[in-house]
Amino acid sequence: MKRPLIQSHATEPDSIDIQAFTDKEESEAQDQQNAQQNAQQKREKPLKKLKQSAYDAAGYVQGPLKWAIALTAALGAILEVIDTSIVNVALTDMQATLGATVTEIAWVVTGYAIANVVMIPLSAWLGDFFGKKTYFVFSTIGFTAASMLCGLSINLPVLVVARILQGFCGGGLLAKAQAILFETFPPAEQGLAQAVFGVGVIAGPAVGPTLGGYLTDTLGWRWIFFINLPVGIVAVIMAIVFLRPDSKQHGRSQQKVDWTGIVLLCIAVGSLQAFLEEGEKENWFESGFITFLAFVAVMGLFLFIWRELSTKAPAVDLRVLRHKSLAAGSLYSGILGMGLYGALFAVPLFAQGVLRFSATQTGFLLAPGALASAIVMVLLGKISTKVDARILIALGAGGTAAVMFDLAKITPQTGTDDLFWPLIWRGATTVLMFLPLSLATLGSIPKEDVSAGSGFYNLTRQLGGSIGIAILTSLLAQREAFHRAILLAKLTPYDPETTERLSALTGVFQSRGSDAATAQQQALAALSQLVNTQAAVLSYADIFRFVGIVFLCSLPLLLFLGKGGAGAKAPAAH
């Protein structure tokens, strides 16, 4: 009986020793793991400091300040982009109030557009001459003051002059805002930064008609300008507080001003924009004035390019186009502008002209697509620097083309429910092109060229939009006349279907109290209206298909673009 007890006590120390050994092993393993983590942290600290030093040397901003700068730049861009489209829905009310003709009131839009495209390429030079912060602040102040003058206008000449001032100041806001973001954020964060900027640029053309229609219907057209005042004041204060003064001067303020280049630019780009805005109204080259504008634009552009490449201190530095990504991206930006603004141009016209929507109803029809753009833009900002930009752009172009072909299925009975999802998808797919294209175009060029590059990039998009709208306006009129002629050719007294339809309509009007002769005239008028409506629907379907084809044809140009965020190097510090 004692032997088992002795054996039991003899084995207990062995058990204790094993447990102690296990605990010791675990403790040593934990100590080793902690030592490895500490060593890793010690190795990472110099790397983080080196990375931080590199960012500081490159002039990038760290901490919350960079997001305050992003919001400031975005506010400036939103002011300009929304005002590009907000006026269109109020032109009829302006015309009635100011006693203007259709041709005269069109200069409210044309004057702004001409001034805007002239200033966009000059914004880089002006930013260097006066300082980026100073130029941005005074552009915002000028835009806000011009908005107030627009709202207080007592006649058409005052309104047109105020809109031209708005365009001059707005042209500086758009390009300079994007350049500020590229110079503020390091490459790894450019996706989110450009997403903040892109929300305004993409959603603006859709929000503009919504806001403009609501304000015009409820408060009057003057409030589409007064609404800029609080936003402009906030943007000015934020720009003064948050934007950094230029850390170094480029010396342009000491150089001779290239007045010859500036004058040639104004003549060339101004004539081109006027040609695009007024050409369709004057039947293009059937008008001597439009032909003259085209000649002046071509000669002006030739002389402007020759001047800027031959002078030592050009107003617009065309040499930045030596960067392949900028040249290819700017070209693609023009095509994107054609498709983007063309699509935004066609849908409101169809809604108001065919579906008889009010300005407010049309605005609310477009609003969900703008919201979809904003959501996708933010999500895309988190991955755009990690994915090949060409893949995202291809998905966006293909998706937008598919949406436009879907919209081409419209009928006279199409309603809000039929347009809701296509417009949502269009808002989402266009973003897939805009943000990656910005990063692929501007993300890898040297910092000292970003400002001029941003000017070219935004100019080509604006001109592309103007060209797209001019083409679609002319094409719409031609296709509507074509379809109407075909439909009318089928309406003969010998066509049984026509006779049956006319008889049915005559019976309807007689049942409402009209005599036989009056009812027949009313039936003919109703039949003519049906023909006009069907011709309009068919022509808009052609327009949507045309825009889809434009996006598909743009895909081969992606071969000339770089990888963008996925493969771009950080801009060199200068």
mmCIF file with all atom_site columns, C-alpha atoms in Angstrom, residues 12 74 140 181 190 237 247 250 271 344 377 394 397 403 466 511 523 568:
data_model
loop_
_atom_site.group_PDB
_atom_site.id
_atom_site.type_symbol
_atom_site.label_atom_id
_atom_site.label_alt_id
_atom_site.label_comp_id
_atom_site.label_asym_id
_atom_site.label_entity_id
_atom_site.label_seq_id
_atom_site.pdbx_PDB_ins_code
_atom_site.Cartn_x
_atom_site.Cartn_y
_atom_site.Cartn_z
_atom_site.occupancy
_atom_site.B_iso_or_equiv
_atom_site.pdbx_formal_charge
_atom_site.auth_seq_id
_atom_site.auth_comp_id
_atom_site.auth_asym_id
_atom_site.auth_atom_id
_atom_site.pdbx_PDB_model_num
ATOM 1  C CA . GLU A 1 12  ? 4.681   14.720 -8.989  1.00 0.00 ? 12  GLU A CA 1
ATOM 2  C CA . ALA A 1 74  ? -13.901 71.963 -54.276 1.00 0.00 ? 74  ALA A CA 1
ATOM 3  C CA . THR A 1 140 ? -13.549 83.764 -56.033 1.00 0.00 ? 140 THR A CA 1
ATOM 4  C CA . LEU A 1 181 ? -5.087  69.541 -55.020 1.00 0.00 ? 181 LEU A CA 1
ATOM 5  C CA . GLN A 1 190 ? -4.500  61.731 -54.871 1.00 0.00 ? 190 GLN A CA 1
ATOM 6  C CA . ILE A 1 237 ? -12.896 83.105 -46.148 1.00 0.00 ? 237 ILE A CA 1
ATOM 7  C CA . SER A 1 247 ? 6.644   78.984 -50.961 1.00 0.00 ? 247 SER A CA 1
ATOM 8  C CA . HIS A 1 250 ? 8.845   81.616 -60.213 1.00 0.00 ? 250 HIS A CA 1
ATOM 9  C CA . SER A 1 271 ? -13.846 82.899 -82.066 1.00 0.00 ? 271 SER A CA 1
ATOM 10 C CA . LEU A 1 344 ? -26.404 65.861 -70.115 1.00 0.00 ? 344 LEU A CA 1
ATOM 11 C CA . MET A 1 377 ? -16.605 59.012 -56.854 1.00 0.00 ? 377 MET A CA 1
ATOM 12 C CA . ALA A 1 394 ? -12.544 51.217 -70.340 1.00 0.00 ? 394 ALA A CA 1
ATOM 13 C CA . ALA A 1 397 ? -16.666 54.062 -71.440 1.00 0.00 ? 397 ALA A CA 1
ATOM 14 C CA . VAL A 1 403 ? -26.521 52.977 -70.988 1.00 0.00 ? 403 VAL A CA 1
ATOM 15 C CA . SER A 1 466 ? -18.991 72.736 -76.607 1.00 0.00 ? 466 SER A CA 1
ATOM 16 C CA . SER A 1 511 ? -67.995 63.591 -79.143 1.00 0.00 ? 511 SER A CA 1
ATOM 17 C CA . ALA A 1 523 ? -58.043 65.649 -86.032 1.00 0.00 ? 523 ALA A CA 1
ATOM 18 C CA . ALA A 1 568 ? 2.466   56.580 -61.710 1.00 0.00 ? 568 ALA A CA 1
#
